[in-house]
Coordinates of N, CA, C and O in Angstrom, one line a residue:
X1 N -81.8 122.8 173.4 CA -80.9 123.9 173.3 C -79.6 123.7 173.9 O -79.5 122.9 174.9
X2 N -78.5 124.2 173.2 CA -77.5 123.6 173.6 C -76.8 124.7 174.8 O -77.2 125.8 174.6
X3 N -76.3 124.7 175.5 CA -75.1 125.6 176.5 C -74.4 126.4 175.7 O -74.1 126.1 174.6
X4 N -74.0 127.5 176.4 CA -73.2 128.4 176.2 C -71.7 127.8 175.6 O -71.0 127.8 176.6
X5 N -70.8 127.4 174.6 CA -69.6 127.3 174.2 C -68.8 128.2 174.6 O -67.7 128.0 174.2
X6 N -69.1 129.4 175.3 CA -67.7 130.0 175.5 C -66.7 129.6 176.9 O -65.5 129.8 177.0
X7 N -67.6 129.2 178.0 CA -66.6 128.6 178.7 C -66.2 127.5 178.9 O -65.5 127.1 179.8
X8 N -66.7 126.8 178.0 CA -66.0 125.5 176.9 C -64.6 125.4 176.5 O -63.6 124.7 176.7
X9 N -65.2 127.2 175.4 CA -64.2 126.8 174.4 C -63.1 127.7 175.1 O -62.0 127.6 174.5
X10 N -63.1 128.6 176.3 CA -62.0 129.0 177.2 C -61.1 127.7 177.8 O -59.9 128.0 178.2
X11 N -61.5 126.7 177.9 CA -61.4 125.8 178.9 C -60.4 124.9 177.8 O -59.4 124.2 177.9
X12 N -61.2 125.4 176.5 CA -60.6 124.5 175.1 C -59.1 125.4 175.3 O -58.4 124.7 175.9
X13 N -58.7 126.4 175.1 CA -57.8 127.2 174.9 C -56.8 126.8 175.8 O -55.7 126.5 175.3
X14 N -57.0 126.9 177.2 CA -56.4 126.6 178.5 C -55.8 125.2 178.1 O -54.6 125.1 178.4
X15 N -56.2 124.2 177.7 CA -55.9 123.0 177.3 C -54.8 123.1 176.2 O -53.6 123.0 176.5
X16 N -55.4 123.5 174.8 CA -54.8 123.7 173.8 C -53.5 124.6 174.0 O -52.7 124.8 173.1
X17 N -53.4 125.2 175.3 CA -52.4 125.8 175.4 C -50.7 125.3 175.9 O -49.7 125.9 176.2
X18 N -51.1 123.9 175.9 CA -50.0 123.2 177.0 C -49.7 122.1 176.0 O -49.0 121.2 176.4
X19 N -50.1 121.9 174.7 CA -49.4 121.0 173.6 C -49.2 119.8 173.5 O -48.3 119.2 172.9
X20 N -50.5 119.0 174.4 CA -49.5 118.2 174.5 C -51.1 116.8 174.1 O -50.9 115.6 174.1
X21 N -52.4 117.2 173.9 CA -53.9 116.5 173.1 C -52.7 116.3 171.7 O -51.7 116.9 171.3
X22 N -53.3 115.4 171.3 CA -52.7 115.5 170.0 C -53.9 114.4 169.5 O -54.1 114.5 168.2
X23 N -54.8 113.5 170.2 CA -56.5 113.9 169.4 C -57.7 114.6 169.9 O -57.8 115.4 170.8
X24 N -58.6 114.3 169.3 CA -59.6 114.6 169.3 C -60.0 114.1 170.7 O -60.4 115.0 171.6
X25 N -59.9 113.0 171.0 CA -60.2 112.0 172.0 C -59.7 112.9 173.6 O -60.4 113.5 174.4
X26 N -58.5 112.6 173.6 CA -57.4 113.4 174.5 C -58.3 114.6 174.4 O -58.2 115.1 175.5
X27 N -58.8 115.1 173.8 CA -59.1 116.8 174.0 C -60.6 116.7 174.7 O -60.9 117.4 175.6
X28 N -61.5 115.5 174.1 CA -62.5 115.4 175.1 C -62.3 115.0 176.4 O -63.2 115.3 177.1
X29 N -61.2 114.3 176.9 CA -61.1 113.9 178.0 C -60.8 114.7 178.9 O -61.2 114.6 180.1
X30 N -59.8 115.9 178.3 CA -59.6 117.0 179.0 C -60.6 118.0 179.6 O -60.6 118.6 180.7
X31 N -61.3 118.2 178.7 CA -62.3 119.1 179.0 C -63.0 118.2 180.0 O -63.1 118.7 181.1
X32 N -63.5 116.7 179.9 CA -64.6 116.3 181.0 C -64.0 116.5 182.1 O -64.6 117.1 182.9
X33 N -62.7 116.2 182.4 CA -61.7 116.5 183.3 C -61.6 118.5 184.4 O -61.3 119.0 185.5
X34 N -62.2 118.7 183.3 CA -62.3 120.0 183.7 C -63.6 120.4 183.8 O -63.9 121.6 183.9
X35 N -64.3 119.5 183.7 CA -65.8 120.1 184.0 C -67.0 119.9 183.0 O -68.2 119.9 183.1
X36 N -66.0 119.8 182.0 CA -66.9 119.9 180.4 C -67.4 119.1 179.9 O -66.7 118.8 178.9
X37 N -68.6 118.3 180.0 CA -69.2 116.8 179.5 C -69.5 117.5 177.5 O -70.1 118.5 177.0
X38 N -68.8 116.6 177.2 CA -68.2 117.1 175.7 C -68.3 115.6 174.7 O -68.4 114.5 175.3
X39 N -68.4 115.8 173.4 CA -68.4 114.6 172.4 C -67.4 115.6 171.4 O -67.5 116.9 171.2
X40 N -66.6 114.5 170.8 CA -66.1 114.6 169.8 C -66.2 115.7 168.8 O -65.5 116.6 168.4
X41 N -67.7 115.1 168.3 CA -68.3 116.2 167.5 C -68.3 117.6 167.9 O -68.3 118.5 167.1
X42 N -68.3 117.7 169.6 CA -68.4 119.2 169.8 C -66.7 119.7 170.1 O -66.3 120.8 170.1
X43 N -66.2 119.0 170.3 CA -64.8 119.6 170.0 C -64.2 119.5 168.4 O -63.2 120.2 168.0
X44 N -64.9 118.7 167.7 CA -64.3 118.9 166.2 C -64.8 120.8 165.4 O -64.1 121.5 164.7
X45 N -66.4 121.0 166.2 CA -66.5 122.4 166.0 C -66.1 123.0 166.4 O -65.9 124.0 165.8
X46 N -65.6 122.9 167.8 CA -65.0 124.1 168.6 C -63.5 124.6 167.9 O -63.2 125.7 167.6
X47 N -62.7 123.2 167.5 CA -61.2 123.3 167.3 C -61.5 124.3 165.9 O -60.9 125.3 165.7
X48 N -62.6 123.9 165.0 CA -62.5 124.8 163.3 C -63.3 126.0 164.2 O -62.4 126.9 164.3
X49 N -64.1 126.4 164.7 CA -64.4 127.4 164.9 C -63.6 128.2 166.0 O -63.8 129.4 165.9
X50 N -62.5 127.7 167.0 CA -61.2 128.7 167.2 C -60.2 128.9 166.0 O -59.3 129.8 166.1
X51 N -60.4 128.2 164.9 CA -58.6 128.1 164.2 C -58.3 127.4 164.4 O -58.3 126.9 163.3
X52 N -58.0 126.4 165.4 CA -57.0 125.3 166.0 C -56.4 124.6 164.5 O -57.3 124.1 163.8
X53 N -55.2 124.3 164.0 CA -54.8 123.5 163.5 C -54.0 122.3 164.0 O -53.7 122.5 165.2
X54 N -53.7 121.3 163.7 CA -53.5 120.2 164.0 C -51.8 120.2 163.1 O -51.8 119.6 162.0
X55 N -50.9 120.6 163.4 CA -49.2 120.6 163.0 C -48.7 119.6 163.6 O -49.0 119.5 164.8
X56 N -47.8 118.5 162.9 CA -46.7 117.9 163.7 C -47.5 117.2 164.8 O -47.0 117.0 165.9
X57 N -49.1 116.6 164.4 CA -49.3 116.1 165.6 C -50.3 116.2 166.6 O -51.0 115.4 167.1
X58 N -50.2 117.7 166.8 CA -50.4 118.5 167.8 C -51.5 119.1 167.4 O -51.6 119.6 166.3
X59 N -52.9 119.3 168.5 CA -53.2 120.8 167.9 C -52.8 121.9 168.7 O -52.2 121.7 169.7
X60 N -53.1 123.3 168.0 CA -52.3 124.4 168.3 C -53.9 125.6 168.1 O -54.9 125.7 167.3
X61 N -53.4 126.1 168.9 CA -54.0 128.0 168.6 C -53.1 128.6 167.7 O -52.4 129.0 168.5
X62 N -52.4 129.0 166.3 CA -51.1 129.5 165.9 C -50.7 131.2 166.8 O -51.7 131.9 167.1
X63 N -50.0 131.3 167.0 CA -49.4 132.6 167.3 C -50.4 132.9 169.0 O -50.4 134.0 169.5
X64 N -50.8 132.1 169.4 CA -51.3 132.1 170.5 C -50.5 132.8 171.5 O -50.9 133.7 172.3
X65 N -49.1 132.2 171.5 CA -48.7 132.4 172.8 C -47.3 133.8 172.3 O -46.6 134.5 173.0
X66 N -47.5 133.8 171.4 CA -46.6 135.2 170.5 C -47.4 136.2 169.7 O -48.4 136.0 169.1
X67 N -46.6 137.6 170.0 CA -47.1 138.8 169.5 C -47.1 138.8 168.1 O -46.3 138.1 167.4
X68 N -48.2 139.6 167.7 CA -48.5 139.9 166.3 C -47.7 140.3 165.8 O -47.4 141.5 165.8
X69 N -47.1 139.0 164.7 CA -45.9 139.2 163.6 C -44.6 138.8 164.1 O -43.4 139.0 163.8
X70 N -45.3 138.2 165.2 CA -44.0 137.7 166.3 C -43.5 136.0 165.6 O -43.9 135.4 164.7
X71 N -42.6 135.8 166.3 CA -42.0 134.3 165.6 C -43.0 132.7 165.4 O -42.6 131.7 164.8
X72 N -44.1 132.9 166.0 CA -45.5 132.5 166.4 C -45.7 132.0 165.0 O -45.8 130.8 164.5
X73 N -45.7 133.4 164.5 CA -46.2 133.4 162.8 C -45.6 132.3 161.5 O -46.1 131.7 160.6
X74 N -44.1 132.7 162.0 CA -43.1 132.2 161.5 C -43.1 130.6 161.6 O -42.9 129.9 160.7
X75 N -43.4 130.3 162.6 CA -43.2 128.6 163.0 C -44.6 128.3 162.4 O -44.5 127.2 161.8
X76 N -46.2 129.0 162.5 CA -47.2 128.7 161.8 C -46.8 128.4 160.5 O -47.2 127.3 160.1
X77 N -45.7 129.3 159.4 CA -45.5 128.8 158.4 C -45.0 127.8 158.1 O -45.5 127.0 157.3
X78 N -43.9 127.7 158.7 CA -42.8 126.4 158.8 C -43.8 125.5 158.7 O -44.2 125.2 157.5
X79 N -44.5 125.0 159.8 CA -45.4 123.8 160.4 C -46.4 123.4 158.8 O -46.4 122.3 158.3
X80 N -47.1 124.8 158.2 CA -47.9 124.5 157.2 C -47.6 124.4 155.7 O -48.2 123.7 154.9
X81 N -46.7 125.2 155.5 CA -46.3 125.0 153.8 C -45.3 123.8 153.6 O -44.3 123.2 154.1
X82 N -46.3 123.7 152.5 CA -45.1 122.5 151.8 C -44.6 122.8 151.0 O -43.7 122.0 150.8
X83 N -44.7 123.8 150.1 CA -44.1 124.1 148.7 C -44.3 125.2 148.8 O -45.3 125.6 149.4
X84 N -43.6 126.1 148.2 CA -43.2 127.3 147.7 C -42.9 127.7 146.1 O -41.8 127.4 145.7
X85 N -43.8 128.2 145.3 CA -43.4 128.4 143.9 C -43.3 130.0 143.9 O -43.6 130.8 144.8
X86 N -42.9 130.1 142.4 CA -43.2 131.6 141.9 C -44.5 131.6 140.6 O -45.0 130.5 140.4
X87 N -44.7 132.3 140.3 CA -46.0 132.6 139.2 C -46.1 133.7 138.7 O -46.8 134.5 139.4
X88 N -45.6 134.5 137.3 CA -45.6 135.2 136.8 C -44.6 136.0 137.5 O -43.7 135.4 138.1
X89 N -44.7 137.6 137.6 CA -43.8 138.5 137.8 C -43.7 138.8 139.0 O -42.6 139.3 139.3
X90 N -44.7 138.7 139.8 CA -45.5 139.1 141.1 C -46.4 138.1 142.2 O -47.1 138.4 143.1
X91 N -46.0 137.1 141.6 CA -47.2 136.2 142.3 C -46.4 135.2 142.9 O -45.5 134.6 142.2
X92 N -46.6 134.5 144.6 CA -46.2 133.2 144.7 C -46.7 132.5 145.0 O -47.5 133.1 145.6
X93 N -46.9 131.5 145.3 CA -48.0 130.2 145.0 C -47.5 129.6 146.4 O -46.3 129.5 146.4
X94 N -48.0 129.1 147.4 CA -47.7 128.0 148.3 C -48.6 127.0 148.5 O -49.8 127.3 148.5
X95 N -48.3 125.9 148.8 CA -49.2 125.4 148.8 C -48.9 124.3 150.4 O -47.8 124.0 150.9
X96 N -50.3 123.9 150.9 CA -50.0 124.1 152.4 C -51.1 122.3 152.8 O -51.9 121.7 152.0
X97 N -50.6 122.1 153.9 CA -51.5 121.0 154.6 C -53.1 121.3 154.3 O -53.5 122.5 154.6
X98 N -53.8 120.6 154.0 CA -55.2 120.5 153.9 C -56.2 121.2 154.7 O -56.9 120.3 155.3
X99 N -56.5 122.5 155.0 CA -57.1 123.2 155.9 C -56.4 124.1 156.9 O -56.7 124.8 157.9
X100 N -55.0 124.0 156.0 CA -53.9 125.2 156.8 C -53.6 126.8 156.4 O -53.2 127.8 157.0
X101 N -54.2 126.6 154.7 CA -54.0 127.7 154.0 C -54.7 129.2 154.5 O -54.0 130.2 154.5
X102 N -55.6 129.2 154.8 CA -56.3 130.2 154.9 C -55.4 130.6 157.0 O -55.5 131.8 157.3
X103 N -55.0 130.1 157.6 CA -54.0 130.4 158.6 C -52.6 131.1 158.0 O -52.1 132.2 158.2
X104 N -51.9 130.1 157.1 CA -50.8 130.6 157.0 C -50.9 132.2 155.8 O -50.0 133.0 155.4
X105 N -52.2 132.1 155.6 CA -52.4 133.5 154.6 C -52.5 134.7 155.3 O -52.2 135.8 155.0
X106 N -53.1 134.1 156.5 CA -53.0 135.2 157.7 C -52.1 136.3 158.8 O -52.0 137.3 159.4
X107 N -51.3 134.5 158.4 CA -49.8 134.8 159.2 C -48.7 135.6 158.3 O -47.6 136.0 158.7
X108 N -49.2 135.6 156.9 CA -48.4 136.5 156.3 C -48.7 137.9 156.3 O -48.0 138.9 156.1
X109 N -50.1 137.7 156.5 CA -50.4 139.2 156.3 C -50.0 139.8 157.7 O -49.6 141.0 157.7
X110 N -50.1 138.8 159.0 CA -50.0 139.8 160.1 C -47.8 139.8 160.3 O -47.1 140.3 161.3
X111 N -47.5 139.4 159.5 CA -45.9 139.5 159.6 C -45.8 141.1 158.8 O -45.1 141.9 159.3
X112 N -46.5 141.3 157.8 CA -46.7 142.7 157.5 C -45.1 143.2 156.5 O -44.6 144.4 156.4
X113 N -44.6 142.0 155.9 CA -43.8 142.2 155.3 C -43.4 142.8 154.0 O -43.6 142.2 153.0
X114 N -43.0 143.8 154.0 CA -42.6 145.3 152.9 C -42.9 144.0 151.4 O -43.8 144.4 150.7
X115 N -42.6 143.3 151.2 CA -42.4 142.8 149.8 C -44.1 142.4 149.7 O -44.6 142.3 148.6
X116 N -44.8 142.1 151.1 CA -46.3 141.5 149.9 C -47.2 142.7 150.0 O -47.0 143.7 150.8
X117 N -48.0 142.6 149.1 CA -48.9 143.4 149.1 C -50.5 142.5 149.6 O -51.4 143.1 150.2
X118 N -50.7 141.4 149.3 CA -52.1 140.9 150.0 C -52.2 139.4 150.1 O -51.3 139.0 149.3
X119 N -52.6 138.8 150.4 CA -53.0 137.2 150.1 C -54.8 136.9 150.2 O -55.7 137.5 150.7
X120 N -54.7 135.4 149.1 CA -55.9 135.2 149.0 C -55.6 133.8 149.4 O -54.6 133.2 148.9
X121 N -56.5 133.1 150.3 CA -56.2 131.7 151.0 C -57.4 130.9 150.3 O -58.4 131.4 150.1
X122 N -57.2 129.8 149.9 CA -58.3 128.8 150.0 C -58.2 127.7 150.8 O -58.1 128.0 152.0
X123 N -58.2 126.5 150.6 CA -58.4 125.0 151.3 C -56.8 125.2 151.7 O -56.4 125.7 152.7
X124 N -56.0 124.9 150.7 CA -54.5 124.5 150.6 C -53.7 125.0 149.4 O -52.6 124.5 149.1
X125 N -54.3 125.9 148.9 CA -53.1 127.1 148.6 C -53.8 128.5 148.8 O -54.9 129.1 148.8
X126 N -52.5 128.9 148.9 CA -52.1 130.6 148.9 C -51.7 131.3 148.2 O -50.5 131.1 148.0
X127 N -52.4 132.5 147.6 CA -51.3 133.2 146.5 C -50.7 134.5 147.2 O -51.3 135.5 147.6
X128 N -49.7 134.3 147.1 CA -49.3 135.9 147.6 C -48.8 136.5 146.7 O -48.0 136.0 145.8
X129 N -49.5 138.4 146.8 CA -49.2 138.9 145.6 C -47.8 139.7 146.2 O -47.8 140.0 147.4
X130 N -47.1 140.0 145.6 CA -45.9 140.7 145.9 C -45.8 142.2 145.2 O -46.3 142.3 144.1
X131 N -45.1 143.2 145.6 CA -45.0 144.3 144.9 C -44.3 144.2 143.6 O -44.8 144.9 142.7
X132 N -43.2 143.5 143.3 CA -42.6 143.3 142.3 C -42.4 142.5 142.0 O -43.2 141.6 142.3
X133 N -40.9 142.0 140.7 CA -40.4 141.0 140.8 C -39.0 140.8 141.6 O -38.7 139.8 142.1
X134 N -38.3 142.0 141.7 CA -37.6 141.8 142.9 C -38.2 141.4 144.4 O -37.7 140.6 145.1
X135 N -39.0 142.0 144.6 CA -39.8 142.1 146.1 C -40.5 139.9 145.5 O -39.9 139.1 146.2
X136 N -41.0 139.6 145.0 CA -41.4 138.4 144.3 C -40.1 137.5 145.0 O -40.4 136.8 145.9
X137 N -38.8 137.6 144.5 CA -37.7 136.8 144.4 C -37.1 137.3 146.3 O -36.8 136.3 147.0
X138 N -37.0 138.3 146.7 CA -36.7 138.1 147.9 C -37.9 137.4 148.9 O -37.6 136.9 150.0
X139 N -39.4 137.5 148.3 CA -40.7 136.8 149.1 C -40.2 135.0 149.0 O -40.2 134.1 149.9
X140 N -39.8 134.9 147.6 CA -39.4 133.4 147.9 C -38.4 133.0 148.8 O -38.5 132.0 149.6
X141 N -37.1 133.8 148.5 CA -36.2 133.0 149.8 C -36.7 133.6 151.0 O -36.2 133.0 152.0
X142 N -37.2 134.3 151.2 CA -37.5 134.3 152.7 C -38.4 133.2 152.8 O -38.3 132.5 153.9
X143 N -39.2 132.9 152.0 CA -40.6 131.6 152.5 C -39.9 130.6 152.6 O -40.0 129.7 153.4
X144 N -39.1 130.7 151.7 CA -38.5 128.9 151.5 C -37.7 128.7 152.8 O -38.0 127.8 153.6
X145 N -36.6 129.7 153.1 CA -35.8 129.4 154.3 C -36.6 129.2 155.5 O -36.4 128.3 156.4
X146 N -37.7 130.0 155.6 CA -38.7 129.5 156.6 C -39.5 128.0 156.3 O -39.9 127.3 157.2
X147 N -39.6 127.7 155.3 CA -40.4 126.3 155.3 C -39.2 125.1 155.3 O -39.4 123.9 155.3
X148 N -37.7 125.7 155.3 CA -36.9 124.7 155.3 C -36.3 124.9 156.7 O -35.2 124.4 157.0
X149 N -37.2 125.9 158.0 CA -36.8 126.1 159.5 C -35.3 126.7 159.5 O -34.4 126.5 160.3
X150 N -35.3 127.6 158.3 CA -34.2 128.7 158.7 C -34.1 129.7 159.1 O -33.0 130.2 159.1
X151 N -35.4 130.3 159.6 CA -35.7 131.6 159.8 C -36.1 132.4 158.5 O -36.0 132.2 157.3
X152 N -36.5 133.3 159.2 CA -36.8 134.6 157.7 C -35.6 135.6 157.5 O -35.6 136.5 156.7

């Protein structure tokens, strides 16, 4: 029977909060460091079962250390989309790092912005549906200036 993971995966957070593991390895060493006799494998579950993505290197909690809809969100996108399309009248298509989509689908919904109406995430794309086609055409340049680190 295995131990309790939650003050593991506290201990995981505390760690993941200072930026600076950037593997798997490094992240086990930290925890043994702190107490936590750990393998790989059990930090590869812990990181998908907090969220943790791996951006730029790094892993991260997204929006961890920023309020909901806060700029947290913003830099989650940046970090994960790579492309930005449109799709019909209403629809825009992104498409994201390999296991990032379903975060950055999140991060749109909790930015709670007047133009989308919902998103549906899978592996590595996102569709977001927008109210219109104007509300559609203002959803793109706001994504894009954010995936090209301009702000929204």
């Amino acid at each position: 029977m295995r131990g309790d993971p939650t003050p593991r995966r506290e201990a995981l957070r505390r760690i993941l909060s200072d930026g600076k593991e950037r593997t798997q390895a490094q992240i086990v060493s930290a925890l043994e460091a702190a107490g936590f006799a750990s393998t790989q494998a059990t930090v590869s579950r812990d990181l998908r079962d907090l969220g943790a993505v791996k951006a730029r290197g790094t892993y991260s909690l997204p929006g961890a250390h920023a309020p909901e809809g806060g700029p947290g969100e913003e830099t989650l996108l940046a970090q994960s989309v790579l492309q930005v399309r449109a799709s019909g009248d209403a629809l825009v298509v992104l498409q994201t790092g390999t296991g990032l989509a379903a975060r950055a689908g999140l991060a749109i919904d909790r930015l709670n912005w007047e133009e989308v109406v919902g998103t549906i995430a899978g592996d590595d794309t996102v569709f977001v549906a927008a109210a219109g086609k104007r509300e559609q055409r203002a959803l793109l340049r706001r994504l894009e200036g954010i995936r090209k680190g301009e702000g929204a």
